[in-house]
Each structure stands twice: as structure tokens, then as C-alpha cells.
Coordinates of C-alpha atoms in Angstrom, one line a residue:
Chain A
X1 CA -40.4 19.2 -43.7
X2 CA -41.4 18.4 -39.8
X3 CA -38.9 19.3 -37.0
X4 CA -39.0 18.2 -33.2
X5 CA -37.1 18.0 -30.6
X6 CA -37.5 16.0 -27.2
X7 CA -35.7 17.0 -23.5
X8 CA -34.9 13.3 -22.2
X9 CA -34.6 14.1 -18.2
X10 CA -32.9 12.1 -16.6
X11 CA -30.8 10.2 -19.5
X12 CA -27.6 10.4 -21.1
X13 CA -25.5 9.1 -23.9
X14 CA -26.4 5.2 -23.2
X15 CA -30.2 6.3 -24.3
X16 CA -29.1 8.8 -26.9
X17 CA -26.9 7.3 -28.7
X18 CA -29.1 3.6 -29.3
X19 CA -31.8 6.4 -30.1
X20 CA -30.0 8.4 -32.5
X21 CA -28.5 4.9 -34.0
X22 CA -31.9 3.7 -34.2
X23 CA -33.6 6.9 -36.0
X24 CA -31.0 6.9 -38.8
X25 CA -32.4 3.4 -39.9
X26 CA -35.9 4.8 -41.0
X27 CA -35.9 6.0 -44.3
X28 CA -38.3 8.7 -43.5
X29 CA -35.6 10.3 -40.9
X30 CA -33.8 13.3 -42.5
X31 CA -31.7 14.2 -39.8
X32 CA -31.4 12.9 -36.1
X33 CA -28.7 13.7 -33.7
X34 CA -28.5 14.3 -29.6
X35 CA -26.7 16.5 -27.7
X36 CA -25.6 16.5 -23.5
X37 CA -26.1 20.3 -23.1
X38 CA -23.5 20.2 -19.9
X39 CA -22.0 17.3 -18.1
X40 CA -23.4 18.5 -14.5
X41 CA -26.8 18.4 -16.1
X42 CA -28.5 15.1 -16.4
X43 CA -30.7 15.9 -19.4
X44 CA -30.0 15.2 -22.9
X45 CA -31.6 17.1 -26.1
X46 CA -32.8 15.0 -28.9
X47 CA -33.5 16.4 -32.6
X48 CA -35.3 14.8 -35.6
X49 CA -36.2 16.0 -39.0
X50 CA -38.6 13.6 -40.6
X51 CA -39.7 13.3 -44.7
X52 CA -43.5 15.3 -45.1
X53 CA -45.8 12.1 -44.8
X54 CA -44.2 11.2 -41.0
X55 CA -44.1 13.3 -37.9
X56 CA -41.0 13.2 -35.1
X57 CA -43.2 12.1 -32.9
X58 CA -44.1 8.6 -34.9
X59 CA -40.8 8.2 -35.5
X60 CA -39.6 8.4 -31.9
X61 CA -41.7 6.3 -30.9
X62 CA -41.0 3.5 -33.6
X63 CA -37.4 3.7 -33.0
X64 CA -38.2 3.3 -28.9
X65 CA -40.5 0.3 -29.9
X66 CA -37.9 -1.5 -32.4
X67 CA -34.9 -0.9 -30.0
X68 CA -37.4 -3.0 -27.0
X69 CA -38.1 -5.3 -29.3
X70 CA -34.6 -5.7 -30.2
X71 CA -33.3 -6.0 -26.6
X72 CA -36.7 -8.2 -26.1
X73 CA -35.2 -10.6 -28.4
X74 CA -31.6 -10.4 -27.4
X75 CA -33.0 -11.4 -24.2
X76 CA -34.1 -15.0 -25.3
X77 CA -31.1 -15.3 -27.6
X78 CA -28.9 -15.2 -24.3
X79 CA -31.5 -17.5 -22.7
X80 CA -31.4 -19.8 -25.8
X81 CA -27.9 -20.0 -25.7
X82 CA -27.0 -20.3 -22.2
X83 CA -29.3 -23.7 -22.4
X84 CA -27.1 -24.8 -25.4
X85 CA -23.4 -23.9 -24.0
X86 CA -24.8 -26.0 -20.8
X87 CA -26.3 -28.9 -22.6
X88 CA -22.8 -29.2 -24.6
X89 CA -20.8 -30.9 -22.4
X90 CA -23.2 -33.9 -22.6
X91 CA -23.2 -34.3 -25.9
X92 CA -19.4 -34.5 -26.1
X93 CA -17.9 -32.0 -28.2
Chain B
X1 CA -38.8 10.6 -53.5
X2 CA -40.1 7.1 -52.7
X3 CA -40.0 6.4 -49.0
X4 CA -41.7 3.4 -47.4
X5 CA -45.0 4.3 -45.3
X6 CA -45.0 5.2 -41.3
X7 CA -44.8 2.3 -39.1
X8 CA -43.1 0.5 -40.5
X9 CA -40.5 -2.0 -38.5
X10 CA -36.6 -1.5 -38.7
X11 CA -35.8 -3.8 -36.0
X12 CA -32.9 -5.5 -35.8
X13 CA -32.0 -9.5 -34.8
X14 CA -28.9 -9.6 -32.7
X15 CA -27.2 -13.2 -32.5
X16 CA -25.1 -14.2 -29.6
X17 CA -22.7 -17.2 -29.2
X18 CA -21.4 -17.6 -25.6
X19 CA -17.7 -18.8 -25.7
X20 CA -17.0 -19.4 -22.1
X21 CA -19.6 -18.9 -19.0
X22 CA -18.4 -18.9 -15.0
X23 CA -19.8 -17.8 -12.1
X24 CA -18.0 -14.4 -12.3
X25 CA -16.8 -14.4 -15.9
X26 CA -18.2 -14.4 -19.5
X27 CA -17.2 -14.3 -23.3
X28 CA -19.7 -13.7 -25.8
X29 CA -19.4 -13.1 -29.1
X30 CA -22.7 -10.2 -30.4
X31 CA -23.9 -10.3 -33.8
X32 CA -26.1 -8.3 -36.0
X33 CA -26.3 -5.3 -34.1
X34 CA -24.5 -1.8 -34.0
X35 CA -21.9 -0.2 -31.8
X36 CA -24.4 2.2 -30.3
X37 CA -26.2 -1.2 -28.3
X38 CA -23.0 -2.6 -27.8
X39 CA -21.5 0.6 -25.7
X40 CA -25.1 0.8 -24.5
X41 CA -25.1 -2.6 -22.6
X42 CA -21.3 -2.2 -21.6
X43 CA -22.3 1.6 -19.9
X44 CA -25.3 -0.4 -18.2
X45 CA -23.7 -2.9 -17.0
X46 CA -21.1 -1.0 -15.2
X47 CA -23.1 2.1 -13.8
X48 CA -26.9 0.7 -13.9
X49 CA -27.3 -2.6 -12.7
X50 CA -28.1 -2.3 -8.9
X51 CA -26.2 -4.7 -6.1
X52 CA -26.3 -4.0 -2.4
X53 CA -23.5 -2.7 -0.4
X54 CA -23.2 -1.1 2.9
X55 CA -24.1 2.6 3.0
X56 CA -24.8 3.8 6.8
X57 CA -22.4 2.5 9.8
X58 CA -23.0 3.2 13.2
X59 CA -20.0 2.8 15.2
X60 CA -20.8 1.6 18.9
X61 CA -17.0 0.8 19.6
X62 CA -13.9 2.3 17.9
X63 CA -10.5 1.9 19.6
X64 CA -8.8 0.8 16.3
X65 CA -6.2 2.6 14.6
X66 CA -7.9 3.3 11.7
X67 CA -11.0 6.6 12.5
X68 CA -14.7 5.7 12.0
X69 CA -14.6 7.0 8.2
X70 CA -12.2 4.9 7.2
X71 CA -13.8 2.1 8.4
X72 CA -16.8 3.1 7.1
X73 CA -15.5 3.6 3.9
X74 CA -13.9 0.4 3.8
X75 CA -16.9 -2.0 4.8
X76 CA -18.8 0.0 1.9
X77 CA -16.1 -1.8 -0.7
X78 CA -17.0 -5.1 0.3
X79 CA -18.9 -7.4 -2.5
X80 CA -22.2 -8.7 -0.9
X81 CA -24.4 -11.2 -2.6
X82 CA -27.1 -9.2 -4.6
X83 CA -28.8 -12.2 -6.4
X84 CA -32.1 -10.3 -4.8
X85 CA -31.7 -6.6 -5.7
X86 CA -33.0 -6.4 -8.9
X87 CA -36.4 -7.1 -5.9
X88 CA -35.3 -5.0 -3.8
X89 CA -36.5 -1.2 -3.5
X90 CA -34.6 1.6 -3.3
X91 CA -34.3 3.3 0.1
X92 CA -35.1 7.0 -1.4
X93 CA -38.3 5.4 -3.1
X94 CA -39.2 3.0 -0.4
X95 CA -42.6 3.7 1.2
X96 CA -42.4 1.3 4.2
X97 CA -40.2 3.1 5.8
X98 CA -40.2 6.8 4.4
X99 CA -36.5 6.0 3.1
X100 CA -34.8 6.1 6.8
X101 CA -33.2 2.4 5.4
X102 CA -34.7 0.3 8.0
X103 CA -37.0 -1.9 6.8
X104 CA -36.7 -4.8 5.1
X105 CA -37.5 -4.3 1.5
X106 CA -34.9 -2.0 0.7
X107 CA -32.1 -2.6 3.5
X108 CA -30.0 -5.7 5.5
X109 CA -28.7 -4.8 8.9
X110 CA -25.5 -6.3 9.7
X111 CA -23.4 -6.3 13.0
X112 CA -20.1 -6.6 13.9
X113 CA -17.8 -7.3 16.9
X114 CA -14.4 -8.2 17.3
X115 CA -12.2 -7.5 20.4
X116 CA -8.1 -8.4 20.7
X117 CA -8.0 -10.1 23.5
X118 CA -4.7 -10.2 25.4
X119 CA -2.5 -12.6 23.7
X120 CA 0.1 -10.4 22.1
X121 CA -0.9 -11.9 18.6
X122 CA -2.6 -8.8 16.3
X123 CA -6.5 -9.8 15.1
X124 CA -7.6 -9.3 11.5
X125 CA -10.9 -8.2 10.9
X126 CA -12.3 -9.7 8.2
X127 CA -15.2 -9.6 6.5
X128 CA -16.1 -13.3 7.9
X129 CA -17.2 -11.7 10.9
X130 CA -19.8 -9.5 9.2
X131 CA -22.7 -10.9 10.8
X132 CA -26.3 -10.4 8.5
X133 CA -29.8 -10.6 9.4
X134 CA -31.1 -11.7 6.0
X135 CA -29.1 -14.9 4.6
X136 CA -30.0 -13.8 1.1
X137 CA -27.2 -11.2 1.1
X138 CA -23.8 -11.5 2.8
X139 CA -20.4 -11.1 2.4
X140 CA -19.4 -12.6 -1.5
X141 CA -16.5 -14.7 0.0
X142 CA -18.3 -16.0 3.1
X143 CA -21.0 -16.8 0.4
X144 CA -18.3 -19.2 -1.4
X145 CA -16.6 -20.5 1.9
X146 CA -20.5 -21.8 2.7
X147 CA -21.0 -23.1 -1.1
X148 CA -17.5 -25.0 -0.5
X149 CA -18.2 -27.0 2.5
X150 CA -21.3 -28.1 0.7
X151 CA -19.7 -29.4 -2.3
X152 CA -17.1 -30.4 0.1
X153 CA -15.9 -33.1 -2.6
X154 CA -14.4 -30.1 -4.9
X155 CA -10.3 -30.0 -5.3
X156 CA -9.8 -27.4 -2.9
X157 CA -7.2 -25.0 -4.8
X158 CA -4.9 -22.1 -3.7
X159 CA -7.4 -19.3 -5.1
X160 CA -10.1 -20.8 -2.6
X161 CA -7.8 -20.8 0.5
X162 CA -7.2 -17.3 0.1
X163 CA -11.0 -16.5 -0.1
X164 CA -11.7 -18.1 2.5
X165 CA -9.5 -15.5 4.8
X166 CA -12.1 -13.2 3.5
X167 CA -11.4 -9.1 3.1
X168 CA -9.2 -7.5 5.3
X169 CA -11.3 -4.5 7.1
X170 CA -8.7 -3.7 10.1
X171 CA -6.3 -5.2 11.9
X172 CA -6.4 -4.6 16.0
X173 CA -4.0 -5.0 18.4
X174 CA -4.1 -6.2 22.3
X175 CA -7.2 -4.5 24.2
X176 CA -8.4 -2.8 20.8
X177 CA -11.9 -3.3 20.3
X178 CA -14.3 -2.6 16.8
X179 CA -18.5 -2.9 17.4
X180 CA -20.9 -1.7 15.2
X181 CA -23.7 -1.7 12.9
X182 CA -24.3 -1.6 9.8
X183 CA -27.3 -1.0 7.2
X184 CA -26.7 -2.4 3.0
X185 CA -28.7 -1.0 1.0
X186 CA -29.7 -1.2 -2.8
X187 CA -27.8 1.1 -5.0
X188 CA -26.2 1.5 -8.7
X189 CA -22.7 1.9 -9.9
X190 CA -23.6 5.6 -10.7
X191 CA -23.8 7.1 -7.5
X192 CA -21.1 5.1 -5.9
X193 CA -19.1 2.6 -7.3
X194 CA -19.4 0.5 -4.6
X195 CA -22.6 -0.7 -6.1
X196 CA -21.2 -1.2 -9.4
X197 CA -21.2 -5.4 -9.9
X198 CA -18.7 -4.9 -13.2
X199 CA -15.0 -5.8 -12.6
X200 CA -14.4 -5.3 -16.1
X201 CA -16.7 -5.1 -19.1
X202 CA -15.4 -4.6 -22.5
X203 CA -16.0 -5.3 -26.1
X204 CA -13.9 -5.0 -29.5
X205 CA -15.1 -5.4 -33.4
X206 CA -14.3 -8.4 -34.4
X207 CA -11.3 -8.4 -36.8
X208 CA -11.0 -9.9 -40.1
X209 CA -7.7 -10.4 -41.1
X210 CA -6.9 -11.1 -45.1
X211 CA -3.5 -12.2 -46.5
X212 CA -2.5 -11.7 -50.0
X213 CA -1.4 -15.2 -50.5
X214 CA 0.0 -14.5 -54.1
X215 CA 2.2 -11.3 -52.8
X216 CA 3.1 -13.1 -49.7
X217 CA 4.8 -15.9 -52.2
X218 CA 7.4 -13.2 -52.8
X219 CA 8.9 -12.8 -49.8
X220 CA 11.9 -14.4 -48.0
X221 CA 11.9 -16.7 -44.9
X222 CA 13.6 -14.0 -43.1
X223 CA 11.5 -11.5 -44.4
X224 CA 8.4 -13.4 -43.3
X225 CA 10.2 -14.0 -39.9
X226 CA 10.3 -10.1 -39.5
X227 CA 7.0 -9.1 -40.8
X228 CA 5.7 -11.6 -37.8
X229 CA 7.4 -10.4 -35.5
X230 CA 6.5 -7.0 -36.0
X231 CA 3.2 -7.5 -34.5
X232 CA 3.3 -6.5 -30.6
X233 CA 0.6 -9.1 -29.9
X234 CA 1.0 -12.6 -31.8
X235 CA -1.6 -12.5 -34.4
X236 CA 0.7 -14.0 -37.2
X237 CA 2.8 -17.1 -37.1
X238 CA 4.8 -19.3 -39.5
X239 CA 3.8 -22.8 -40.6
X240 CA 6.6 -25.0 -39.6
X241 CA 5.9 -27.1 -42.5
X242 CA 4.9 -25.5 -45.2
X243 CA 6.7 -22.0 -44.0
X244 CA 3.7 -20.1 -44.8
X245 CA 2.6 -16.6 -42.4
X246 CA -0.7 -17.9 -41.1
X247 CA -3.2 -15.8 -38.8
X248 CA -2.6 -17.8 -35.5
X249 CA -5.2 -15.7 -33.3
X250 CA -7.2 -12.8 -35.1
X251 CA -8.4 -11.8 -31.7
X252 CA -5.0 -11.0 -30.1
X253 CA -4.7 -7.9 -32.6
X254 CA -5.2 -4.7 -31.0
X255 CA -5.5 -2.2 -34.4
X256 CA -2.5 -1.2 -34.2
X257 CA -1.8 -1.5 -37.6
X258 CA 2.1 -2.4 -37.0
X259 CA 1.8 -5.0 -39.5
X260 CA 0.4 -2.9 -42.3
X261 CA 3.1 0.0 -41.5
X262 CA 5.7 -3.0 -42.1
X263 CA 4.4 -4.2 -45.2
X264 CA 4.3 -0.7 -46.4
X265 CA 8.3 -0.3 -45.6
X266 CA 9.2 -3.7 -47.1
X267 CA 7.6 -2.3 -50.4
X268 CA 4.9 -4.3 -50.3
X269 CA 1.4 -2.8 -50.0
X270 CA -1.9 -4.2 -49.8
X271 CA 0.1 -7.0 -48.3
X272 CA -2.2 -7.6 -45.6
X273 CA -5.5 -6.8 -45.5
X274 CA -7.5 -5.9 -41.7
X275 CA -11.2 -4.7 -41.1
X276 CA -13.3 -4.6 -38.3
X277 CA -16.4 -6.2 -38.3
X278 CA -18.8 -3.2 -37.2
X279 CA -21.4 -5.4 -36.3
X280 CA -19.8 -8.2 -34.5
X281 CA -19.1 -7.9 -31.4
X282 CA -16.3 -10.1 -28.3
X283 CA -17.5 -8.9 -24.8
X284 CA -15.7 -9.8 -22.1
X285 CA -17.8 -9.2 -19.1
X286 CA -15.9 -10.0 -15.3
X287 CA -18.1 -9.3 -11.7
X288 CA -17.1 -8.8 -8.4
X289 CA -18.7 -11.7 -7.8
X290 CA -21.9 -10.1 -5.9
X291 CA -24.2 -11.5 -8.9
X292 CA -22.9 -13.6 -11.9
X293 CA -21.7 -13.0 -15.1
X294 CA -25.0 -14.2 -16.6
X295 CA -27.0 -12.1 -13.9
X296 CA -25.2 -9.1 -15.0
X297 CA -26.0 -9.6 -18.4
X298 CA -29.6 -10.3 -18.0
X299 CA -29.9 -7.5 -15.5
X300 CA -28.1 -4.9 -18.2
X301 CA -30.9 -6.1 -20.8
X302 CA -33.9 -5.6 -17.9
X303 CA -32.6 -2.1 -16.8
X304 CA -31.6 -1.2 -20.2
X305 CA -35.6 -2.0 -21.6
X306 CA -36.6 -0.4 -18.5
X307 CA -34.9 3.1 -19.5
X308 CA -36.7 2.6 -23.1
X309 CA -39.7 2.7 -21.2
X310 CA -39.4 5.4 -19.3
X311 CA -38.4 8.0 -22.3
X312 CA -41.9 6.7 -24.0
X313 CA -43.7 9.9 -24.8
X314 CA -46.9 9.9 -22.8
X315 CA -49.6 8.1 -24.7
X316 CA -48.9 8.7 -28.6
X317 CA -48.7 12.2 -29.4
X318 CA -51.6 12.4 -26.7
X319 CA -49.5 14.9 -24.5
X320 CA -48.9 17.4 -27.5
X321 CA -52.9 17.6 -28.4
X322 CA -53.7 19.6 -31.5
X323 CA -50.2 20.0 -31.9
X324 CA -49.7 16.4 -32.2
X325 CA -52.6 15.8 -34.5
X326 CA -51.1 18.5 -37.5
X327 CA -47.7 16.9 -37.0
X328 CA -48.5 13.5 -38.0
X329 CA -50.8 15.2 -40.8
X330 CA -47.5 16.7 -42.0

């Protein structure tokens, strides 16, 4: 079984917890959870067990890619439907 | 155990339906995604996404009642217009001017002067006197008042008039005088919440609410009339016609589960039936008016992929070397 764990300086629950979130949807993650040592410190721990043929490294960074994408996508959504709740006045509803 | 092969893709596809969209107000509704993003975007919105407010005053002239602090503290609380900050540099990381807030990629300068002059009436300081250098960012309300006389056509209602008196800084009597200057800089919600451009932003599961049509046949007018009314919040009502308990607005419940406590007592469990959605979400998002609702949104998703970014390890296992290489080998 592989093991890591990751210091995130300078981050707190709003990146840990889409991260951890994120982690448990790959199959190959065993465990992943995140921890704020202490409240004054602005520094959050992250730990991930992954399945024998992945590594915690490939899976942090695939859940850090998905999540952008995500958010990438959410993105135009909001775009897309900004131009529709503005174009529906005109088209009488 | 089967599992699939490394690399592979669990991204998700988050829908969003906007309900109602004003300058300084939003409703969305937030699909196909998880609480964690939810919370995520709520906590950035509030603490993360930067605005510009005053941060350093230097008092030429103070004979008002209220001491230089106060003052201070007061012109920090007023909303400027911070359509350009997500451009904007912070002062601490600005190299133009070694972070001494003076130049003008990270800072405004404004000025103020107001002196009582010797009628006996008292003279209210507003921030309509805030003078700024750069007409990109000023006070939110003077910002409206200007936006008003253009579209002077516009009904001019109540709300408006009282904008237009602007925000109260101090009020000076006969002979009192208040000059000074005043630098706004770029900031976030996190340091100061000054800078923070949320009013209010918050979001519930949507609820789905289920009646057991067949049970609800066996109850009494009057026991329908009660089981309504034992809501706090009017979720349930009665059809005047065909005197039938109908969800009226689904959104109005707060979980409080009143109404399955009171089915339970009349004897009748399983009566109604309530979930939460977990992956639909109804944001309500409000500013202070120094960007928009749909700025603030935006800006959440920008600073939001810009912390992703920033927790990427290096280059790829590339910082753990050899180490990195055995890991992925397993």
C-alpha cells in the first residue's frame, strides 16, 4: 500500500476540504482525509493512502486537475447562463 | 480487486440555473456538484475575493468630536467601487513602490475637507465629499448618484434618495473643521473585513418534500388544518377546492422537521416524507455593492482556481526525485 502526506502552507479548510471530497472519488484512493493542526497556524496537513498500482502523488495531482477543470467549467456555465437569463426578457416568458 | 488504471478523469459537471440577477443580488440554483465546492465558493466569496477600501489616513485637520482612530476606522467601512481590483496589485507585493501604498497600481489617494462654517446648522460628513484621484474607484453610493443622473429618466424611488445622502462619517458643529488624506488600497475579506464585498452569502440543499397521498386521505379537515400549521415557515397549504395539504413553497422549509414530529404524534408515520438534495444547491449571494453579484461570483471561481494552482506540487513528482519515481512504481 502507498502512503503520503502533503503540508499545504498557506491554505485551510476551503482547499482541504474540495481536496479531500475530490480524493474520495478515485477508486484507487484507500483513505484521504485533512487535518488544521492549530487554528493560529495557517497550514493544513493532507493524507492519502492509495491501491498498489497508483502513488499519492498521481492522485493529488489528478484530483487538483479535475477540481480546475470542474471550476473551469462552472465558469462558462455561469457565463452561459447569465447570456440566457438576459436574453429572456425578449423572448417573452 | 479490480480498480480502473491511473489517470483516469473523475471530474464532475456542475449545472447552474440563475433565478434572479441584480446589480448587488443573486439567486442561483447549483447542480451536480458536492457540498465540499459549495462551502468552498461561499468561504471565497466572503474572505478571498479582493475589493479596495481605505487603509492609511493621514489626518491634516481634526477638531471634530469624534479622535483620529475613529475616523479612521470609520472611512475604512465605506464600500468603494472595486470593479478594477481583481488588476490591481497588492501593496505588500507591489514592486513600483516597495509596498509604501503610493503608487498607482496598488493604491487611490483620496482627500477630504469639510469645515462648519458659522451658521448654527450642524454639517454631516458624508462620504459624498470623499474626493478620488482615480475615477475607477470611489465611494459605492456616489458611484450610483452619478449612474442616476445619467439614466436620469429612471422612477426615482425612496431607496435612491437615501443613497444619495451618502454614509454618515461625522457630524461637525460651528467652527469644527475635518482635512485629510487618505490612501485605498487592495485587500481581501481575511485580513479585514472591510475588504470583504459579501453582504451575505449562503446556500441550502435543496429539499424534496413527498406526501403520502393515500395516508393523507385519512385525515380530517381539522386535522389537515393543524398539521399545516405546525410548520414555522409555510411550506404546506390547503387546496381551497379540492381541500387537499399541497407543498405551497418547498424552499421556505428550514429542516426543522416540525412537520414529521406532528405526523408522528397524530399516529401517523411516514406521513410525510423530506430529503435534501446533496447535490443541489440555492445560493443566495448579496454585496455591498463595491462589485456585483455576478463579479463576485466570477471573481470566487478565478481566486478559487487560482488557490488550485498554487497547491500544485512542483513539476510532477519532479521535486521528490528518486523518491517520486519508486512511488508511482508502487
Amino acid at each position: 500500500m502507498n502512503a503520503g502526506s502533503f503540508t499545504i502552507e498557506r491554505e485551510d479548510h476551503t482547499i482541504g476540504n474540495i481536496l479531500r471530497m475530490q480524493l474520495h472519488r478515485d477508486p484507487n484512493v484507500l483513505f484521504a482525509g485533512y487535518k488544521l493542526p492549530h487554528p493560529l497556524q495557517y497550514k493544513i496537513n493532507v493524507r492519502v493512502h492509495t491501491a498498489t498500482q497508483s502513488a499519492p502523488t498521481q492522485v493529488y495531482t489528478q484530483a487538483i486537475n479535475d477540481l480546475d477543470k470542474e471550476l473551469e467549467n462552472l465558469k462558462q456555465a455561469f457565463e452561459n447562463e447569465k447570456t440566457r437569463y438576459n436574453e429572456r426578457p425578449k423572448l417573452g416568458y | 480487486m479490480d480498480r480502473p488504471a491511473a489517470g483516469v478523469s473523475y471530474q464532475r459537471f456542475p449545472r447552474v440555473r440563475i433565478r434572479e440577477l441584480k446589480d448587488d443580488y443573486a439567486k442561483f440554483e447549483l447542480r451536480d456538484t458536492d457540498a465540499s465546492l459549495a462551502n468552498a465558493l461561499r468561504r471565497v466569496m466572503i474572505a478571498e475575493v479582493p475589493t479596495v477600501a481605505i487603509d492609511l489616513v493621514e489626518i491634516e485637520v481634526n477638531s471634530s468630536v469624534l479622535n483620529d482612530e475613529f475616523i479612521a476606522h470609520r472611512l475604512g467601512l465605506i464600500p468603494l467601487t472595486s470593479a478594477a481590483a481583481m488588476a490591481m496589485r497588492f501593496s505588500r507585493d507591489c514592486d513600483a513602490c516597495d509596498g509604501d501604498g503610493s503608487c498607482e497600481y496598488c493604491s487611490v489617494e483620496f482627500h477630504l475637507a469639510a469645515r462648519a462654517t458659522d451658521s448654527d446648522q450642524t454639517l454631516e460628513v458624508t462620504s459624498n465629499d470623499l474626493r478620488s484621484t482615480d475615477p475607477k474607484v470611489c465611494p459605492v453610493d456616489q458611484a450610483r448618484a452619478y449612474q442616476h443622473a445619467l439614466g436620469g429618466s429612471e422612477p426615482f424611488d425612496t431607496a435612491a434618495a437615501a443613497d444619495q445622502r451618502g454614509i454618515l462619517i461625522v457630524k461637525l458643529r460651528r467652527g469644527q473643521e475635518l482635512r485629510l488624506r487618505a490612501i485605498a488600497r487592495k485587500g481581501i475579506g481575511k485580513d479585514h473585513a472591510k475588504w470583504s464585498p459579501a453582504a451575505t452569502v449562503t446556500f441550502m440543499y435543496e429539499p424534496e418534500i413527498r406526501i403520502n397521498e393515500e395516508l393523507m386521505e385519512t385525515l380530517t379537515l381539522d386535522e389537515k388544518r393543524s398539521l399545516v400549521e405546525s410548520s414555522p415557515t409555510k411550506v404546506f397549504n390547503i387546496d381551497p377546492n379540492t381541500q387537499q395539504v399541497v407543498v405551497e413553497d418547498p424552499e421556505a422549509y428550514t429542516y426543522d422537521d416540525e412537520v414529521i414530529k406532528k405526523a408522528d404524534a397524530m399516529g401517523k408515520p411516514g406521513l410525510i416524507d423530506i430529503n435534501a438534495k446533496e447535490d443541489s444547491f440555492i445560493f443566495t449571494v448579496e454585496t455591498t455593492g463595491a462589485i456585483t453579484a455576478y463579479e463576485l461570483i466570477m471573481n470566487a471561481i478565478t481566486v478559487l482556481r487560482q488557490k488550485l494552482d498554487a497547491v500544485r506540487l512542483q513539476d510532477d513528482d519532479g521535486d521528490l526525485g528518486e523518491l517520486g519515481a519508486h512511488l508511482v512504481g508502487g
